[in-house]
Coordinates of C-alpha atoms in Angstrom, one line a residue:
X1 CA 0.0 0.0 0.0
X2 CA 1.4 3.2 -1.0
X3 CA 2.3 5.5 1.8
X4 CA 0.7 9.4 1.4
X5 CA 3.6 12.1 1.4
X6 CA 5.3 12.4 4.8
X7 CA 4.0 15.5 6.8
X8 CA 7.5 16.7 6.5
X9 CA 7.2 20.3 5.1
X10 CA 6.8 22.9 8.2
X11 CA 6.8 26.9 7.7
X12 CA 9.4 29.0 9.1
X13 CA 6.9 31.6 11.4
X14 CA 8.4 34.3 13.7
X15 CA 6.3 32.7 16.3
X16 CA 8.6 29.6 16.1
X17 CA 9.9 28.6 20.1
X18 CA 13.0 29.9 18.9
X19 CA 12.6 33.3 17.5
X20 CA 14.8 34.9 14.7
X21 CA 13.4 33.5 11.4
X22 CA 10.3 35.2 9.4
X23 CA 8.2 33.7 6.7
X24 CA 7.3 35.4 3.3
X25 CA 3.6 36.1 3.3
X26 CA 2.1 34.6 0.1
X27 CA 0.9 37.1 -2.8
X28 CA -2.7 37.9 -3.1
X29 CA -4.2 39.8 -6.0
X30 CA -4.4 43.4 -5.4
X31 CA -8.1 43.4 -7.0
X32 CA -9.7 39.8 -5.8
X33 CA -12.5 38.9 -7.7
X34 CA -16.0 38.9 -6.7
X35 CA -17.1 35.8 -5.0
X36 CA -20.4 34.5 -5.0
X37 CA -22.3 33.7 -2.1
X38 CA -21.9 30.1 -0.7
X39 CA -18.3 29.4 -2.5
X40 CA -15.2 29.1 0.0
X41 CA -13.7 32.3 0.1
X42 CA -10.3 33.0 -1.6
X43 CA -7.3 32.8 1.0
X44 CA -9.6 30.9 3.5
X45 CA -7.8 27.4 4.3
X46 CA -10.1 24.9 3.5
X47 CA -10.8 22.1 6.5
X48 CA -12.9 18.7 7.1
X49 CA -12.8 16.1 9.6
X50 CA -13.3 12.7 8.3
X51 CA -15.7 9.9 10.1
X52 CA -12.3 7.6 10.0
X53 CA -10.2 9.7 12.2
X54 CA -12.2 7.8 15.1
X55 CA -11.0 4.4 13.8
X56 CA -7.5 5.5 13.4
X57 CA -7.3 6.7 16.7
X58 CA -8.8 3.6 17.7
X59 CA -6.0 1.3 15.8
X60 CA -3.5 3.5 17.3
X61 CA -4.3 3.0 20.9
X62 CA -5.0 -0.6 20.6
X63 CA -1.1 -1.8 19.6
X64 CA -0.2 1.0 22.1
X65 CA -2.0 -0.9 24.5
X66 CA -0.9 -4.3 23.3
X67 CA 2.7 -2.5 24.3
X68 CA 2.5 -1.0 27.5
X69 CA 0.9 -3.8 28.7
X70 CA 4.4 -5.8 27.3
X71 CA 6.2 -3.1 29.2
X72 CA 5.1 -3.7 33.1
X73 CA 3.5 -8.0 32.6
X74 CA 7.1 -9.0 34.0
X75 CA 7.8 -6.4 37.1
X76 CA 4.0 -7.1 38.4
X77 CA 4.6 -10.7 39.3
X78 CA 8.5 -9.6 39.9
X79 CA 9.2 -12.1 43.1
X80 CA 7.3 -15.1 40.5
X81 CA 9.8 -14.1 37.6
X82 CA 12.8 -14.2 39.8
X83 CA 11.5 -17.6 41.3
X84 CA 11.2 -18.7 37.9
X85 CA 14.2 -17.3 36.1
X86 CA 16.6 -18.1 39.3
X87 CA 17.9 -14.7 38.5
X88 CA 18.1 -11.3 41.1
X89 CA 15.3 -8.8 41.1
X90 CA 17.5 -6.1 40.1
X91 CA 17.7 -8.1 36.6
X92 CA 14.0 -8.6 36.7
X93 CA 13.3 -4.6 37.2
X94 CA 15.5 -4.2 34.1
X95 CA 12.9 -6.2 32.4
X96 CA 11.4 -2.8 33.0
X97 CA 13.4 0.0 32.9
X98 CA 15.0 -1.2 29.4
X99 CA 12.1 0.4 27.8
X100 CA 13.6 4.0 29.4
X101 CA 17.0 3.0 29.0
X102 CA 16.5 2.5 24.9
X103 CA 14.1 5.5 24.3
X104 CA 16.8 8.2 25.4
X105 CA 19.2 7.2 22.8
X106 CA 16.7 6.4 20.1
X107 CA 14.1 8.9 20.4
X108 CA 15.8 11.5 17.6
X109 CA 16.4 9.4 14.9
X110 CA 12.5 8.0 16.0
X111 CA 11.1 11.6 15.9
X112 CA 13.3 12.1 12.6
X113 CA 11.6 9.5 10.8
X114 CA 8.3 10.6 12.2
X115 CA 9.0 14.2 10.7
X116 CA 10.2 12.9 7.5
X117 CA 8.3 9.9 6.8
X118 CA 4.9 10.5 8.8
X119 CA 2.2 8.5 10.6
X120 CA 2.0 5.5 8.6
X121 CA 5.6 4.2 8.5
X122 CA 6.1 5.0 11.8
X123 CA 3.1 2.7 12.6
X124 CA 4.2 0.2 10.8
X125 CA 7.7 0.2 12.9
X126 CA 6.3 0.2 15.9
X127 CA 3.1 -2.0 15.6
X128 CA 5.7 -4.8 13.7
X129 CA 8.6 -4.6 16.6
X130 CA 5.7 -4.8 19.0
X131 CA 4.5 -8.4 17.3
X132 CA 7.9 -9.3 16.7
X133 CA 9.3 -8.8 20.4
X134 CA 5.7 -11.2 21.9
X135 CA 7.0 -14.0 19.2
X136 CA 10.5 -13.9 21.0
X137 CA 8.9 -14.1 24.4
X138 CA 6.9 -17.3 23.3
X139 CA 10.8 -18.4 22.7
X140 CA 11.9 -17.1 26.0
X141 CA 9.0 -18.8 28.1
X142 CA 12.0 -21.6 28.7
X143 CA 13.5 -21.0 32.4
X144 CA 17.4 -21.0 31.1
X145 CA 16.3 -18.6 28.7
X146 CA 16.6 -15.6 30.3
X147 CA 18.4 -13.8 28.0
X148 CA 16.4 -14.5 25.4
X149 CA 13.3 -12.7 26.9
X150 CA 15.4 -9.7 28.0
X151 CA 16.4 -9.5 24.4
X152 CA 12.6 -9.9 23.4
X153 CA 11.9 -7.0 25.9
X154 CA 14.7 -4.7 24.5
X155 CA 12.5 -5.6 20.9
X156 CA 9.5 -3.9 22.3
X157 CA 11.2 -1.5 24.0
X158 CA 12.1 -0.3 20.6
X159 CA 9.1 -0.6 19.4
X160 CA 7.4 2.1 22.2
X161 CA 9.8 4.6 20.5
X162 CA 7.4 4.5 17.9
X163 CA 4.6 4.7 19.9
X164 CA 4.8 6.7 22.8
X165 CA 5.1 10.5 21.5
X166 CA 2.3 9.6 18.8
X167 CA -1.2 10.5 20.6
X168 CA -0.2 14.6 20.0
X169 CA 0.6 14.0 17.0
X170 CA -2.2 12.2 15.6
X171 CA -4.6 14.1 17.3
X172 CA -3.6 17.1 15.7
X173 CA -3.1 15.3 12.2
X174 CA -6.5 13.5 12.4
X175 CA -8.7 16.0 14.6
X176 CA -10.5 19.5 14.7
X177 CA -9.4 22.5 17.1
X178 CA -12.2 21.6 19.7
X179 CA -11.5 17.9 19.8
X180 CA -7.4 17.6 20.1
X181 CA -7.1 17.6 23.4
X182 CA -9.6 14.7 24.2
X183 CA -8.6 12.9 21.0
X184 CA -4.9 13.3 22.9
X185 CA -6.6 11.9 26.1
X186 CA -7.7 9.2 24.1
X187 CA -4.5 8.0 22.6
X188 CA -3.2 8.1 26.2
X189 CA -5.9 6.0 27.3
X190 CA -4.7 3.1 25.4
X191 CA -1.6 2.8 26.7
X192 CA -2.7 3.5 30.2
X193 CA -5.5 0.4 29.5
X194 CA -2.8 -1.6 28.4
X195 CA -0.8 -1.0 31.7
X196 CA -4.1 -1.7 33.6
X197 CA -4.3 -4.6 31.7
X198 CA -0.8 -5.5 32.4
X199 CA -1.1 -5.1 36.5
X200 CA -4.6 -7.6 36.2
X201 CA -4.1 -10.2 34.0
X202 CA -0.3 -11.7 34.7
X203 CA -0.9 -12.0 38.8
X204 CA -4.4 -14.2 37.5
X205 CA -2.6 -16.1 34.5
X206 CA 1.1 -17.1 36.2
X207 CA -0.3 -17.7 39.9
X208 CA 2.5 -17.8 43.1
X209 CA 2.5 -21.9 42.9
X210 CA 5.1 -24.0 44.3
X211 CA 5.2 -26.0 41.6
X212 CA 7.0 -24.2 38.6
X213 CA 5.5 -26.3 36.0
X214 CA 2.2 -24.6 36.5
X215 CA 4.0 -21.3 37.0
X216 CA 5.6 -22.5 33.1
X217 CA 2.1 -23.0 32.1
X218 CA 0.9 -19.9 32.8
X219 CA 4.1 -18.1 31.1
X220 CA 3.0 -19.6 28.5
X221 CA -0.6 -18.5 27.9
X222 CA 0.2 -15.2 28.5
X223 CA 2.8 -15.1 25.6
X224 CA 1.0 -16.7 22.8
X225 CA -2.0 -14.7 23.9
X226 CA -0.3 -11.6 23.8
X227 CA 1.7 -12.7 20.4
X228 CA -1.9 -13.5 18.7
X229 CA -3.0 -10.0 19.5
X230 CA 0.1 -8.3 18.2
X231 CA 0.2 -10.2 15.3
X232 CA -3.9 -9.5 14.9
X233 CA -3.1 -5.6 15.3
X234 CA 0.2 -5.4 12.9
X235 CA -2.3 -7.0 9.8
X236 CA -4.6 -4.1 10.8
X237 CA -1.9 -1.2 10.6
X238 CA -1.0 -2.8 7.3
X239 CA -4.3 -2.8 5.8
X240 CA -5.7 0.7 7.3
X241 CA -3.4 2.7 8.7
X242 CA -2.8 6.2 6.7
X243 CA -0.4 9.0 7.1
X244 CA -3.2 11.6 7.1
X245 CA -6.3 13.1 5.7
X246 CA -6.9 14.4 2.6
X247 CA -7.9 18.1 3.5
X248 CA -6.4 19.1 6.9
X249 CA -8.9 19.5 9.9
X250 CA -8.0 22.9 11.6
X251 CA -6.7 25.8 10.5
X252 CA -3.2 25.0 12.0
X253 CA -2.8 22.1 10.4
X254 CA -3.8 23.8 6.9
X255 CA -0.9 26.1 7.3
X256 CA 1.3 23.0 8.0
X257 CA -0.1 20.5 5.1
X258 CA 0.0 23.8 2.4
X259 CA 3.8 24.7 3.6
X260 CA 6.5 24.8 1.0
X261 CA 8.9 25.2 3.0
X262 CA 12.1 23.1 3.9
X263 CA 11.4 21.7 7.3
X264 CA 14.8 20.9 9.4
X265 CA 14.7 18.6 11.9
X266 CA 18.1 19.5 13.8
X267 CA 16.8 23.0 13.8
X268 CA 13.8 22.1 15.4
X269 CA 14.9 20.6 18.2
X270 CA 17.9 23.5 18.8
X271 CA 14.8 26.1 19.0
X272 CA 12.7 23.5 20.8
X273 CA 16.2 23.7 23.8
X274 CA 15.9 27.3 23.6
X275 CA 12.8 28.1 24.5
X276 CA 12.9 28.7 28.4
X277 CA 9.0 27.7 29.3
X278 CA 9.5 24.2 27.3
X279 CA 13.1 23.3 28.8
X280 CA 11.3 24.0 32.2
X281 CA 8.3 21.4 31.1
X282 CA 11.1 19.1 30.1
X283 CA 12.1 18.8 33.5
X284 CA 8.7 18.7 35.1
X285 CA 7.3 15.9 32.7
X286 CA 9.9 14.0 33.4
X287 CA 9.8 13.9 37.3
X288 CA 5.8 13.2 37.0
X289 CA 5.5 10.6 34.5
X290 CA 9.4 9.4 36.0
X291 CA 7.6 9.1 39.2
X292 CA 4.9 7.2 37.7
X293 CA 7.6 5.1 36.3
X294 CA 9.0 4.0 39.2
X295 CA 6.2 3.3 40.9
X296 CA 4.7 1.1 38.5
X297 CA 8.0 -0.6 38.3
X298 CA 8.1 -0.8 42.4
X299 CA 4.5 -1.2 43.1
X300 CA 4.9 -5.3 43.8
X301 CA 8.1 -4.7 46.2
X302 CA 6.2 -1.3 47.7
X303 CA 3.1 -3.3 48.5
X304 CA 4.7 -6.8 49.6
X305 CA 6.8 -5.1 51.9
X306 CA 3.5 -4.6 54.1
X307 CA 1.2 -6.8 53.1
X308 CA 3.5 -10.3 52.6
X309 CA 1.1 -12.8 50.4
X310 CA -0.9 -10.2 48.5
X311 CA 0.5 -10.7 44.7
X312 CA -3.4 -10.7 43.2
X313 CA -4.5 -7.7 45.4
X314 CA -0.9 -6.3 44.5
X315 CA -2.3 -6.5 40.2
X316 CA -5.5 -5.0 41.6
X317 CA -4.5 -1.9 43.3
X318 CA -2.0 -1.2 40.1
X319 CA -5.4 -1.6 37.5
X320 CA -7.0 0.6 40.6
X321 CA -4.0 3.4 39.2
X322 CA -4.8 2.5 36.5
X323 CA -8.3 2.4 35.8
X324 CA -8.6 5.8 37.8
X325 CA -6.0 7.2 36.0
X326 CA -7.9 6.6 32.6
X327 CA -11.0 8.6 33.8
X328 CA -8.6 11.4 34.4
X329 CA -6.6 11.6 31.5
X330 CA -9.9 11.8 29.4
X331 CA -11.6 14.2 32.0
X332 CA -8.7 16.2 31.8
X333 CA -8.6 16.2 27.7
X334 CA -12.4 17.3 27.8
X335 CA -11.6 20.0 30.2
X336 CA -8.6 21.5 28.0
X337 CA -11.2 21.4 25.2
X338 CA -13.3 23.3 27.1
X339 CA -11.7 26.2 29.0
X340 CA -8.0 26.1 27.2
X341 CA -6.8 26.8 30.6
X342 CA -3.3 24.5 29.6
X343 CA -1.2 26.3 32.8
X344 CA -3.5 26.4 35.2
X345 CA -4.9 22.9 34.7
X346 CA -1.8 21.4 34.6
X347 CA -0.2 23.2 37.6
X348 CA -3.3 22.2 39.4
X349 CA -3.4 18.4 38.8
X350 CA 0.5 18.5 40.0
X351 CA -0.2 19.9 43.0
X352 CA -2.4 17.7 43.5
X353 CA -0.3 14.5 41.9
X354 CA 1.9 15.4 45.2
X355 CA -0.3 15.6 47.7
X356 CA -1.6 12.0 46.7
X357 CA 1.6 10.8 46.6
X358 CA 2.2 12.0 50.2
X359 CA -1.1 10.5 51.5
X360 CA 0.0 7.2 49.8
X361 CA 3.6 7.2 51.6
X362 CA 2.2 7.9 55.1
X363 CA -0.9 5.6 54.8
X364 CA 0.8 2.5 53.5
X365 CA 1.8 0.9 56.9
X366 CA -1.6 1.6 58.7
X367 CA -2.7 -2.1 57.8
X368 CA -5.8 -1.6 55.8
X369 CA -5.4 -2.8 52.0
X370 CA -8.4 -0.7 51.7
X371 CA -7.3 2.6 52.3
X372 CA -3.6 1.8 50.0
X373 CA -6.7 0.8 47.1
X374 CA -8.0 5.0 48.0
X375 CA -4.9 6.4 47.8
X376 CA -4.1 4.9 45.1
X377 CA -6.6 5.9 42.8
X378 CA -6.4 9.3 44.0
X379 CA -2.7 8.8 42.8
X380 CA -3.5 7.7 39.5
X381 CA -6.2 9.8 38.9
X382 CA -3.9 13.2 39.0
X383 CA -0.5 11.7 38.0
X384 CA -1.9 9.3 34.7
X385 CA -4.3 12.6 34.1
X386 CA -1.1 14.8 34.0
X387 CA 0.3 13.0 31.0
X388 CA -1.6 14.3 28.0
X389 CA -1.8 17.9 30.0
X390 CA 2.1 17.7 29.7
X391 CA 1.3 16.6 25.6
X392 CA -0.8 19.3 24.8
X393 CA 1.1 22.4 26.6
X394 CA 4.2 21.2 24.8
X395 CA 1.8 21.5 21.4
X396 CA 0.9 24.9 22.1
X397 CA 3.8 26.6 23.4
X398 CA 6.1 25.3 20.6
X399 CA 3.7 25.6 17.8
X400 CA 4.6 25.6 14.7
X401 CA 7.3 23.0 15.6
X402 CA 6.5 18.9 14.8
X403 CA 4.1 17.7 18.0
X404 CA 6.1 14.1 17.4
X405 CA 9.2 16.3 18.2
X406 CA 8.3 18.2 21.3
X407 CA 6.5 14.9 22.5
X408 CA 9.8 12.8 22.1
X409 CA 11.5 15.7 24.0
X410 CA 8.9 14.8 26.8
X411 CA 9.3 11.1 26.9
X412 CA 13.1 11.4 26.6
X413 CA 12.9 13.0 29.9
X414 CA 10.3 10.8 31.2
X415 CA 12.6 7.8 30.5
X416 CA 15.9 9.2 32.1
X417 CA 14.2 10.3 35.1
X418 CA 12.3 7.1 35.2
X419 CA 15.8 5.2 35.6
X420 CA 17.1 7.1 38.0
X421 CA 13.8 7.2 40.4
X422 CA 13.3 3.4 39.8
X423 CA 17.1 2.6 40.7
X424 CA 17.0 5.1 43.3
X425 CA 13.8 4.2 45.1
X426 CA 14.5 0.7 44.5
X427 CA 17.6 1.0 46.6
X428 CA 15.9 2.3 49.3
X429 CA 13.2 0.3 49.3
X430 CA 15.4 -2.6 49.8
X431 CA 18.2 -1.1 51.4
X432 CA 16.7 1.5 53.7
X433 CA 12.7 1.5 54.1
X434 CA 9.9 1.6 52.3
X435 CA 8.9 5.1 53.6
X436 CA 12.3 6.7 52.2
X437 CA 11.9 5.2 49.0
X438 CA 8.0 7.0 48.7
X439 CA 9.3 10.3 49.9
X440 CA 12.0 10.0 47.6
X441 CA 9.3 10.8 44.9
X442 CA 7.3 13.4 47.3
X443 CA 10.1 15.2 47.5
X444 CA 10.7 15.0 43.7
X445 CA 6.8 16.0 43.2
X446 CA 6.9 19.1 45.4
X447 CA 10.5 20.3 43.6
X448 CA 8.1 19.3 40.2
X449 CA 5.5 21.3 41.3
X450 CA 7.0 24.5 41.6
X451 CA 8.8 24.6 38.4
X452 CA 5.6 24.2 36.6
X453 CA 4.0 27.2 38.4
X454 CA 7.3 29.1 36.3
X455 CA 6.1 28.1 33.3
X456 CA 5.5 31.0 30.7
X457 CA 2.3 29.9 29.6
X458 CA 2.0 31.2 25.4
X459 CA -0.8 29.4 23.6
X460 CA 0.6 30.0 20.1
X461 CA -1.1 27.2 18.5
X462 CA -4.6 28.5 19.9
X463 CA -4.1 31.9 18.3
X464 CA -3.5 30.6 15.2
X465 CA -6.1 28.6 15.1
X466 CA -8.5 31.7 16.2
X467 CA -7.0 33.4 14.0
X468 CA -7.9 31.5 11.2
X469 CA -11.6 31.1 12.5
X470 CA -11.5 34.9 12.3
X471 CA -10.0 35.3 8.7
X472 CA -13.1 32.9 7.8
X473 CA -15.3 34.7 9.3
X474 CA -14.5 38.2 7.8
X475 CA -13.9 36.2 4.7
X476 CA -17.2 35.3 4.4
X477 CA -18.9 38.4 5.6
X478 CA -17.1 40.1 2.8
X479 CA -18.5 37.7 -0.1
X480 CA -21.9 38.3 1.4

C-alpha cells in the first residue's frame, strides 16, 4: 500500500519557540474577484474532519496498549519471575526499565523519521517490533532462557519509541481544534489500559504456585495470547493505517499540510532547547510521568513489603492506578477542550499528583489494604491525568514546531528520570525503608510542582487557530 507524502514540510513563522526566522507572506491579488455567495472564500484554508479519524485513533491506541501492557506483565509478578528465572530482582526490574534506557538514545532518529516519513511508517515500525518482540517471548518462556526474553523486551522496547510520542501528534493530524485535546486523552488512554491490563491479567494467569510447571504454564498462555494479538493488530496497521487526511482539519494544520517550505529537523529541536517555558516542562514531565515510572515498576516490592502474600491484590491496586488514571486523562482532555486553561490545569493536577503521593507514603503501613486501594486511585487519577496535559502544553507553546518532536523531547525525559527514580527508590526500598523510598518521589513532586508554576504559559497554537476562524469569518462576511 502506498504511503501518502510524509508530513515533513513545516513553515518558518516568527512565532517559532525559537525566535529569529520570518516567513514570506504569500501574494494575493491586489483586486480579488467577486465571490459568489456560498463558494469558500479565496485565502480561506479549506478544513474537514473525516468519520475515520475515530478508527485511526482507535488502531493506534489498541497496539499502544498491546505495548504498554508488554512493558510492566514481568515487574507485576517480579518475586514469581525471579522464582522462575533463578535470577536477582534487580535483573528482573531491568525487564522494566530497558524500555527507558532504549528511548533516550533512540528517540531523535524515531522523531526524525516521524518528521520525515509520517504516521503510517512509523506505525508500521512500531506496531511490527511490537509483534515481533511477543513471538520472541513465546521463545523465552523456557527457564534457562533468560536472556532470550530480555532480548525480546529490548525488541519492544524499541518498538514504544514509535509509539509513545504519537497521541499529539495524531490528534492534531486527524482531529479539529475543539476535539485535540480529548482525542490526545484518548490515545493516552490506550496505553494506560494496556498497563491496567498488564497489573490484572499476569498475577491471575502465572499464579505464586510451588510448583513451577504450573507457573511455566501460565508463562505460556500469556505469551502466545499476547503474540496472537500483536500479530492481529500489525495485519490491521497494514491494511488501514494512513499518514493523514486528505484536507487538513484545523486551520493550524492547513498552514502546515500547504507549507513549501524546507522543514529541518536539527533546527527544530535547537529552537525546541531554547525556549525557556519548554526546557522547564522538560524537566517537570519527566519527574511526574518518572515518578509514575518508578512506581509502577516498584508497586509489587512497595506493596509486599507490608502486606506479605498479596500478589493478586498487589495486580489489583496497580489496575486501581490505572483504571482511575484513565477517567482522568480523558476528564482532563475534555476539560482543556473546554476552558484552554493548559497552565493552570496542569499546575493544578500536579499539586495535587503530590499531595496524593504523600497520603499514599504515610498511609501504606496503617494495615488496611483498603485505604492503599484509596490512595491509590487518588494517585492515579492526577499523575496518569497529567500525561496528556504535559502533551498538549508542549503542542501549544512550541507551535509551529512537529508535536512528534516536542512529544519525544517529553518522553526522553520521562525515560531518564524514570531510571534514576526506579534505581534510586529501589535502593531504598530494599536497602533502607519503604517510607524513604516513597518520599524519595514526594520530594521530587513538590520540587516538580513548583517549576511548573514558572512556566510562561503562550498558547501560540490556539491563536493561530482563532486566528484562522476569524479570517473565515470576515472572509465570508465580505463575499456576502
Amino acid at each position: 500500500m502506498a504511503t501518502e507524502p510524509a508530513q515533513g514540510a513545516r513553515a518558518k513563522s516568527t512565532d517559532r519557540t525559537g525566535g529569529g526566522t520570518s516567513e514570506s507572506t504569500p501574494t494575493k491579488p491586489t483586486d480579488p474577484s467577486p465571490q459568489t455567495p456560498g463558494e469558500e472564500p479565496e485565502g480561506s484554508p479549506r478544513t474537514k474532519l473525516y468519520v475515520r479519524r475515530w478508527f485511526m485513533l482507535l488502531l493506534f491506541s489498541s497496539y499502544s496498549l498491546s505495548n504498554n501492557f508488554q512493558w510492566i506483565h514481568y515487574s507485576v509478578i517480579s518475586n514469581i519471575t525471579v522464582r522462575y528465572y533463578r535470577v536477582s530482582i534487580l535483573a528482573v526490574d531491568w525487564l522494566s526499565m530497558v524500555y527507558m534506557l532504549t528511548y533516550i538514545p533512540l528517540i531523535f532518529p524515531a522523531t526524525w523519521i516521524l518528521d520525515r516519513y509520517g504516521l503510517r511508517v512509523v506505525g508500521l515500525l512500531g506496531s511490527s517490533l511490537n509483534c515481533i518482540g511477543a513471538w520472541l517471548k513465546v521463545a523465552g518462556v523456557v527457564r534457562e532462557r533468560f536472556a532470550v526474553t530480555m532480548f525480546a523486551q529490548t525488541v519492544c522496547s524499541v518498538a514504544q519509541i514509535f509509539i509513545l510520542g504519537m497521541p499529539a501528534r495524531v490528534a492534531a493530524v486527524w482531529f479539529g481544534p475543539r476535539e485535540v485535546s480529548t482525542a490526545t486523552s484518548i490515545g493516552v488512554f490506550g496505553s494506560q489500559l494496556g498497563i491496567a491490563l498488564g497489573f490484572l491479567i499476569p498475577p491471575v494467569l502465572v499464579p505464586n504456585a510451588a510448583d513451577i510447571a504450573v507457573v511455566e504454564r501460565g508463562m505460556n498462555v500469556m505469551m502466545f495470547g499476547t503474540a496472537g494479538v500483536t500479530t492481529l493488530l500489525f495485519i490491521l496497521v497494514i491494511i488501514f493505517f494512513r499518514e493523514k487526511p486528505p484536507i487538513p482539519p484545523s486551520p493550524a494544520q492547513a498552514s502546515i499540510f500547504e507549507s513549501e517550505a524546507e522543514y529541518s529537523y536539527i533546527g527544530s529541536v535547537k529552537r525546541l532547547v531554547k525556549s525557556v517555558p519548554f526546557v522547564l516542562l522538560i524537566v517537570t514531565y519527566g519527574v511526574n510521568t518518572g515518578s509514575f515510572y518508578a512506581i509502577s515498576t516498584l508497586l509489587n516490592q512497595v506493596v509486599l513489603s507490608k502486606y506479605p502474600g498479596e500478589e493478586v491484590n498487589v495486580g489489583r491496586i496497580g489496575l486501581t492506578i490505572v483504571l482511575t488514571g484513565l477517567l482522568g486523562s480523558v476528564l482532563c482532555g475534555i476539560w482543556l477542550d473546554r476552558t484552554r486553561t493548559y497552565k493552570g490545569t496542569t499546575v493544578v493536577v500536579y499539586i495535587l499528583s503530590f499531595l496524593c503521593m504523600t497520603a499514599f507514603t504515610f498511609t501504606l503501613d496503617l494495615g488496611y489494604l483498603a485505604v492503599v486501594f484509596v490512595t491509590a486511585g487518588a494517585l492515579g487519577f492526577f499523575m496518569t491525568g497529567y500525561l496528556p496535559l504535559g502533551f498538549e502544553f508542549a503542542a501549544e507553546i512550541t507551535y509551529p514546531e512537529s508535536e512528534g518532536t516536542s512529544s519525544g523531547l517529553l518522553n526522553a525525559s520521562a525515560q531518564t528520570f524514570g531510571i534514576a527514580l526506579t534505581l534510586f527508590m529501589g535502593y531504598l526500598v530494599n536497602n533502607v525503608s519503604t517510607l524513604a523510598g516513597s518520599l524519595c518521589l514526594c520530594v521530587t513532586l513538590f520540587i516538580g510542582a513548583i517549576l511548573t508554576a514558572l512556566i510562561k504559559s503562550d498558547l501560540k497554537r490556539l491563536r493561530a487557530q482563532q486566528s484562522g476562524e476569524n479570517t473565515n469569518a470576515e472572509s465570508k462576511t465580505t463575499a456576502l
